[in-house]
């Protein structure tokens, strides 16, 4: 009996290579814009520090406030302390966010230190109240511009993000608040109560300036609209007259003092800017005066049919 010919075995098909996520590449125009924003942020923060706060021995909050407090106590120039105190937070930023963010932030903080050491800023005023308020405005604007450019001038947010990640009871804003309470309490003992109180004004002014620059007058607002019978008409008004996208939820009405009626209904959700809210509410009221409208702040959005804000 002749030997049977071996059955050819199909060679294994190699598995397709796994596609790794690729970081989005910025256009040259976007890179130039980000660079300009960071430079403007450095100059603005430098003006707030050197043109207002340093001559009056006031401090800000966060890592910058710690550096200013140590500078007042030890006499070491602020330009030398800023990169040193921010270094641990930059390492955290590298581990939590990425190398590119850490490099940009390190360059921005180094640029601020060089700006404080080299650039001459006029001492604008010796009025302590004006100094605390306008110094905070310039610092907050500087931090906001740098953040728009993809960097930070203060490592407080990085540390707060990490702490809140491992402590669910504390939000990022809670961590920043606790840190600043500690900083200003130490300032009250080391410097004086008056300096600490004026420094709190500086921090409040900086926070509001930063919030306005990041969110602007056209801050995004989420709006939920509950209408018993006119959800479809409201949806059409939002999409056709305002040109905004909507999401429809399925819900039930009648839960309250009148008992559970379990009547199905559509719930309308949309995102608009603060300037669009009056027109939206007018459209809703013209369709259903009894509609239940809920609105709440949204920090940012991506995609969808929303109005693009400046610097986004």
Short mmCIF file of C-alpha atoms in Angstrom, two decimals:
data_model
loop_
_atom_site.label_atom_id
_atom_site.label_comp_id
_atom_site.label_asym_id
_atom_site.label_seq_id
_atom_site.Cartn_x
_atom_site.Cartn_y
_atom_site.Cartn_z
CA UNK A 1 0.00 0.00 0.00
CA UNK A 2 1.46 3.30 -1.10
CA UNK A 3 2.12 5.89 1.46
CA UNK A 4 -0.56 8.55 1.54
CA UNK A 5 0.58 12.00 0.65
CA UNK A 6 0.61 14.31 3.67
CA UNK A 7 -2.23 16.74 3.81
CA UNK A 8 -0.85 20.25 3.46
CA UNK A 9 -1.42 22.36 6.56
CA UNK A 10 -2.62 25.90 6.08
CA UNK A 11 -0.09 28.35 7.41
CA UNK A 12 -1.48 30.43 10.28
CA UNK A 13 -2.69 33.86 9.27
CA UNK A 14 -0.84 36.51 11.23
CA UNK A 15 -3.07 38.66 13.41
CA UNK A 16 -3.44 42.23 12.24
CA UNK A 17 -1.30 44.67 14.17
CA UNK A 18 -3.05 46.46 16.98
CA UNK A 19 -3.49 50.14 16.21
CA UNK A 20 -2.23 52.27 19.06
CA UNK A 21 -3.98 55.55 19.77
CA UNK A 22 -2.16 58.45 18.24
CA UNK A 23 -2.10 61.82 19.92
CA UNK A 24 -3.74 64.51 17.83
CA UNK A 25 -1.26 66.61 15.89
CA UNK A 26 -1.69 70.35 16.21
CA UNK A 27 -1.50 72.52 13.16
CA UNK A 28 1.25 75.16 13.00
CA UNK A 29 -1.39 77.85 13.54
CA UNK A 30 -2.63 76.10 16.70
CA UNK A 31 0.92 75.69 18.01
CA UNK A 32 1.63 79.36 17.39
CA UNK A 33 -1.61 80.37 19.10
CA UNK A 34 -0.85 78.20 22.14
CA UNK A 35 2.66 79.62 22.35
CA UNK A 36 1.32 83.18 22.17
CA UNK A 37 -1.25 82.43 24.89
CA UNK A 38 1.41 81.03 27.23
CA UNK A 39 3.69 84.04 26.62
CA UNK A 40 0.82 86.45 27.30
CA UNK A 41 -0.03 84.46 30.42
CA UNK A 42 3.55 84.75 31.68
CA UNK A 43 3.60 88.51 31.10
CA UNK A 44 0.22 88.98 32.77
CA UNK A 45 1.17 86.91 35.82
CA UNK A 46 4.51 88.71 35.99
CA UNK A 47 2.71 92.05 35.99
CA UNK A 48 0.41 90.92 38.78
CA UNK A 49 3.30 89.67 40.91
CA UNK A 50 6.01 92.23 40.28
CA UNK A 51 3.85 95.23 39.40
CA UNK A 52 1.46 94.86 42.32
CA UNK A 53 1.92 92.20 45.01
CA UNK A 54 5.65 91.95 45.73
CA UNK A 55 6.13 95.60 46.67
CA UNK A 56 3.27 95.34 49.20
CA UNK A 57 4.41 91.91 50.51
CA UNK A 58 1.04 90.33 49.67
CA UNK A 59 0.73 86.71 48.57
CA UNK A 60 -1.54 84.68 46.33
CA UNK A 61 -2.97 81.23 46.93
CA UNK A 62 -1.70 77.86 45.76
CA UNK A 63 1.90 76.93 45.02
CA UNK A 64 2.62 80.52 43.98
CA UNK A 65 1.41 81.67 47.41
CA UNK A 66 3.67 79.14 49.14
CA UNK A 67 6.64 80.40 47.11
CA UNK A 68 5.80 84.04 47.93
CA UNK A 69 5.40 83.22 51.62
CA UNK A 70 8.78 81.49 51.73
CA UNK A 71 10.33 84.36 49.80
CA UNK A 72 9.03 86.84 52.39
CA UNK A 73 10.36 84.73 55.26
CA UNK A 74 13.73 83.64 53.86
CA UNK A 75 14.57 86.51 51.54
CA UNK A 76 15.20 84.13 48.63
CA UNK A 77 14.08 85.72 45.34
CA UNK A 78 10.70 84.49 44.12
CA UNK A 79 12.19 83.75 40.70
CA UNK A 80 14.34 81.05 42.28
CA UNK A 81 11.63 79.54 44.47
CA UNK A 82 8.89 79.18 41.85
CA UNK A 83 10.54 76.41 39.77
CA UNK A 84 11.81 74.65 42.91
CA UNK A 85 8.45 74.52 44.72
CA UNK A 86 6.60 73.56 41.53
CA UNK A 87 8.99 70.70 40.68
CA UNK A 88 7.17 67.97 42.67
CA UNK A 89 3.86 69.02 41.13
CA UNK A 90 5.36 68.89 37.63
CA UNK A 91 6.48 65.32 38.33
CA UNK A 92 2.90 64.52 39.36
CA UNK A 93 1.68 66.18 36.18
CA UNK A 94 4.02 63.98 34.13
CA UNK A 95 2.69 60.83 35.78
CA UNK A 96 -0.98 61.81 35.71
CA UNK A 97 -1.30 63.76 32.43
CA UNK A 98 1.71 63.07 30.26
CA UNK A 99 5.18 64.13 29.17
CA UNK A 100 4.07 66.83 26.75
CA UNK A 101 1.98 68.58 29.41
CA UNK A 102 4.82 68.39 31.93
CA UNK A 103 7.34 69.84 29.46
CA UNK A 104 5.06 72.71 28.46
CA UNK A 105 4.23 73.50 32.08
CA UNK A 106 7.89 73.35 33.12
CA UNK A 107 8.78 75.71 30.29
CA UNK A 108 5.94 78.08 31.28
CA UNK A 109 6.98 78.14 34.96
CA UNK A 110 10.62 78.64 33.98
CA UNK A 111 9.51 81.45 31.67
CA UNK A 112 7.63 83.10 34.53
CA UNK A 113 10.71 82.85 36.75
CA UNK A 114 12.89 84.40 34.05
CA UNK A 115 10.27 87.10 33.48
CA UNK A 116 10.32 88.00 37.19
CA UNK A 117 14.11 88.11 37.22
CA UNK A 118 14.68 90.03 33.97
CA UNK A 119 11.63 92.04 32.92
CA UNK A 120 11.05 95.40 34.60
CA UNK A 121 7.44 96.05 35.62
CA UNK A 122 6.37 99.43 37.02
CA UNK A 123 5.16 99.56 40.61
CA UNK A 124 1.64 100.65 39.72
CA UNK A 125 0.19 101.69 43.07
CA UNK A 126 0.92 101.62 46.79
CA UNK A 127 -2.76 101.42 47.74
CA UNK A 128 -3.07 98.01 49.37
CA UNK A 129 -6.70 97.45 48.38
CA UNK A 130 -6.06 98.28 44.72
CA UNK A 131 -2.91 96.17 44.81
CA UNK A 132 -4.71 93.11 46.18
CA UNK A 133 -7.58 93.31 43.71
CA UNK A 134 -5.76 94.17 40.48
CA UNK A 135 -2.78 92.00 41.32
CA UNK A 136 -5.17 89.07 41.60
CA UNK A 137 -6.85 90.01 38.33
CA UNK A 138 -3.55 89.96 36.43
CA UNK A 139 -2.42 86.71 38.05
CA UNK A 140 -5.73 84.97 37.36
CA UNK A 141 -5.70 86.16 33.76
CA UNK A 142 -2.14 84.91 33.38
CA UNK A 143 -2.94 81.46 34.73
CA UNK A 144 -6.04 81.28 32.52
CA UNK A 145 -4.15 82.27 29.36
CA UNK A 146 -1.45 79.69 30.08
CA UNK A 147 -4.10 77.01 30.60
CA UNK A 148 -5.65 77.97 27.28
CA UNK A 149 -2.23 77.35 25.78
CA UNK A 150 -2.02 73.88 27.33
CA UNK A 151 0.25 74.64 30.30
CA UNK A 152 -0.02 75.69 33.94
CA UNK A 153 1.80 78.36 35.92
CA UNK A 154 0.81 76.88 39.28
CA UNK A 155 0.88 73.22 40.27
CA UNK A 156 -1.98 73.41 42.76
CA UNK A 157 -4.56 71.98 40.37
CA UNK A 158 -2.34 68.96 39.65
CA UNK A 159 -1.99 68.12 43.33
CA UNK A 160 -5.69 68.71 43.99
CA UNK A 161 -6.63 66.41 41.10
CA UNK A 162 -4.45 63.63 42.48
CA UNK A 163 -5.73 63.98 46.06
CA UNK A 164 -9.38 64.03 44.97
CA UNK A 165 -8.76 60.90 42.89
CA UNK A 166 -7.86 58.91 45.99
CA UNK A 167 -10.23 60.72 48.36
CA UNK A 168 -13.76 60.53 46.87
CA UNK A 169 -15.21 62.74 49.61
CA UNK A 170 -13.15 65.71 48.42
CA UNK A 171 -13.56 67.44 45.09
CA UNK A 172 -10.75 69.30 43.37
CA UNK A 173 -12.18 72.65 44.50
CA UNK A 174 -12.38 71.36 48.10
CA UNK A 175 -8.71 70.40 48.09
CA UNK A 176 -7.68 73.79 46.69
CA UNK A 177 -9.82 75.56 49.30
CA UNK A 178 -8.29 73.56 52.18
CA UNK A 179 -4.78 74.22 50.89
CA UNK A 180 -5.41 77.94 50.62
CA UNK A 181 -6.98 78.12 54.10
CA UNK A 182 -3.76 76.61 55.43
CA UNK A 183 -1.58 79.04 53.42
CA UNK A 184 -3.46 82.15 54.54
CA UNK A 185 -3.58 80.95 58.16
CA UNK A 186 0.20 80.60 58.14
CA UNK A 187 0.48 84.03 56.51
CA UNK A 188 -1.59 85.53 59.33
CA UNK A 189 0.91 84.25 61.90
CA UNK A 190 4.12 84.80 59.93
CA UNK A 191 3.32 88.12 58.26
CA UNK A 192 0.24 89.79 59.77
CA UNK A 193 -3.51 89.46 59.87
CA UNK A 194 -3.92 92.47 57.56
CA UNK A 195 -1.60 90.95 54.96
CA UNK A 196 -3.45 87.64 55.15
CA UNK A 197 -6.85 89.32 54.69
CA UNK A 198 -5.67 91.40 51.74
CA UNK A 199 -4.09 88.26 50.28
CA UNK A 200 -7.46 86.52 50.48
CA UNK A 201 -8.87 89.36 48.36
CA UNK A 202 -6.05 88.71 45.89
CA UNK A 203 -6.96 85.04 45.72
CA UNK A 204 -10.67 85.79 45.23
CA UNK A 205 -9.88 88.28 42.44
CA UNK A 206 -7.53 85.79 40.78
CA UNK A 207 -10.12 82.99 40.99
CA UNK A 208 -12.84 85.11 39.41
CA UNK A 209 -10.49 86.37 36.71
CA UNK A 210 -9.42 82.81 35.94
CA UNK A 211 -13.01 81.55 35.86
CA UNK A 212 -14.09 84.37 33.54
CA UNK A 213 -11.21 83.74 31.16
CA UNK A 214 -11.81 79.99 31.02
CA UNK A 215 -15.61 80.10 30.81
CA UNK A 216 -16.26 83.67 29.69
CA UNK A 217 -19.57 85.44 29.53
CA UNK A 218 -20.70 82.67 27.18
CA UNK A 219 -20.36 79.93 29.74
CA UNK A 220 -21.96 76.65 28.69
CA UNK A 221 -25.22 75.83 30.46
CA UNK A 222 -27.11 72.55 30.43
CA UNK A 223 -30.89 72.95 30.23
CA UNK A 224 -33.44 70.22 30.97
CA UNK A 225 -37.02 70.96 29.91
CA UNK A 226 -39.97 68.92 31.13
CA UNK A 227 -43.23 69.61 29.32
CA UNK A 228 -46.39 67.58 29.69
CA UNK A 229 -47.65 67.81 26.10
CA UNK A 230 -45.31 69.99 24.02
CA UNK A 231 -41.92 68.27 24.11
CA UNK A 232 -41.83 67.79 20.33
CA UNK A 233 -42.68 71.45 19.64
CA UNK A 234 -39.95 72.56 22.05
CA UNK A 235 -37.46 70.24 20.36
CA UNK A 236 -38.30 71.73 16.97
CA UNK A 237 -37.93 75.27 18.29
CA UNK A 238 -34.48 74.53 19.72
CA UNK A 239 -33.17 72.76 16.63
CA UNK A 240 -34.75 75.02 13.99
CA UNK A 241 -34.76 78.49 15.60
CA UNK A 242 -31.70 78.27 17.85
CA UNK A 243 -29.79 75.79 15.71
CA UNK A 244 -28.74 73.68 18.69
CA UNK A 245 -28.79 69.93 19.16
CA UNK A 246 -31.05 68.22 21.69
CA UNK A 247 -31.29 64.86 23.42
CA UNK A 248 -34.67 63.34 24.23
CA UNK A 249 -35.12 61.25 27.38
CA UNK A 250 -38.00 58.93 28.15
CA UNK A 251 -39.55 59.70 31.54
CA UNK A 252 -42.72 59.42 33.59
CA UNK A 253 -44.72 62.20 35.18
CA UNK A 254 -47.09 62.43 38.11
CA UNK A 255 -44.78 61.67 41.04
CA UNK A 256 -45.76 64.13 43.76
CA UNK A 257 -48.64 65.15 45.98
CA UNK A 258 -51.12 64.10 43.31
CA UNK A 259 -49.80 60.54 43.36
CA UNK A 260 -47.92 58.40 40.86
CA UNK A 261 -49.76 58.50 37.54
CA UNK A 262 -46.97 56.76 35.51
CA UNK A 263 -47.69 58.77 32.37
CA UNK A 264 -44.93 58.45 29.76
CA UNK A 265 -43.42 61.66 28.44
CA UNK A 266 -40.35 63.01 26.63
CA UNK A 267 -37.76 65.13 28.45
CA UNK A 268 -35.69 67.59 26.41
CA UNK A 269 -32.03 68.25 27.16
CA UNK A 270 -29.78 70.76 25.39
CA UNK A 271 -26.59 72.76 25.93
CA UNK A 272 -26.46 76.48 25.17
CA UNK A 273 -24.30 79.42 26.17
CA UNK A 274 -25.34 81.89 28.83
CA UNK A 275 -26.21 84.52 26.21
CA UNK A 276 -28.59 82.10 24.49
CA UNK A 277 -30.59 81.32 27.63
CA UNK A 278 -33.03 84.27 27.38
CA UNK A 279 -34.01 83.33 23.82
CA UNK A 280 -34.35 79.66 24.80
CA UNK A 281 -36.56 80.44 27.79
CA UNK A 282 -38.70 82.78 25.68
CA UNK A 283 -39.24 80.05 23.08
CA UNK A 284 -40.16 77.51 25.76
CA UNK A 285 -42.58 79.89 27.50
CA UNK A 286 -44.28 80.76 24.22
CA UNK A 287 -44.92 77.06 23.60
CA UNK A 288 -45.67 75.85 27.14
CA UNK A 289 -45.86 78.42 29.98
CA UNK A 290 -46.12 75.57 32.50
CA UNK A 291 -42.93 73.80 31.37
CA UNK A 292 -40.45 72.91 34.11
CA UNK A 293 -37.01 74.28 33.14
CA UNK A 294 -33.80 73.32 34.96
CA UNK A 295 -30.44 74.89 34.08
CA UNK A 296 -26.99 74.25 35.48
CA UNK A 297 -23.39 75.13 34.72
CA UNK A 298 -21.24 72.98 32.42
CA UNK A 299 -17.48 73.49 32.46
CA UNK A 300 -16.89 72.57 28.83
CA UNK A 301 -18.20 70.56 25.89
CA UNK A 302 -16.71 68.76 22.92
CA UNK A 303 -18.54 67.90 19.71
CA UNK A 304 -22.25 68.29 19.19
CA UNK A 305 -24.17 71.28 17.90
CA UNK A 306 -23.12 73.97 20.38
CA UNK A 307 -21.92 77.49 19.85
CA UNK A 308 -18.14 77.71 19.78
CA UNK A 309 -16.72 80.17 22.27
CA UNK A 310 -13.65 82.38 21.72
CA UNK A 311 -10.27 80.73 22.39
CA UNK A 312 -11.80 77.23 22.12
#
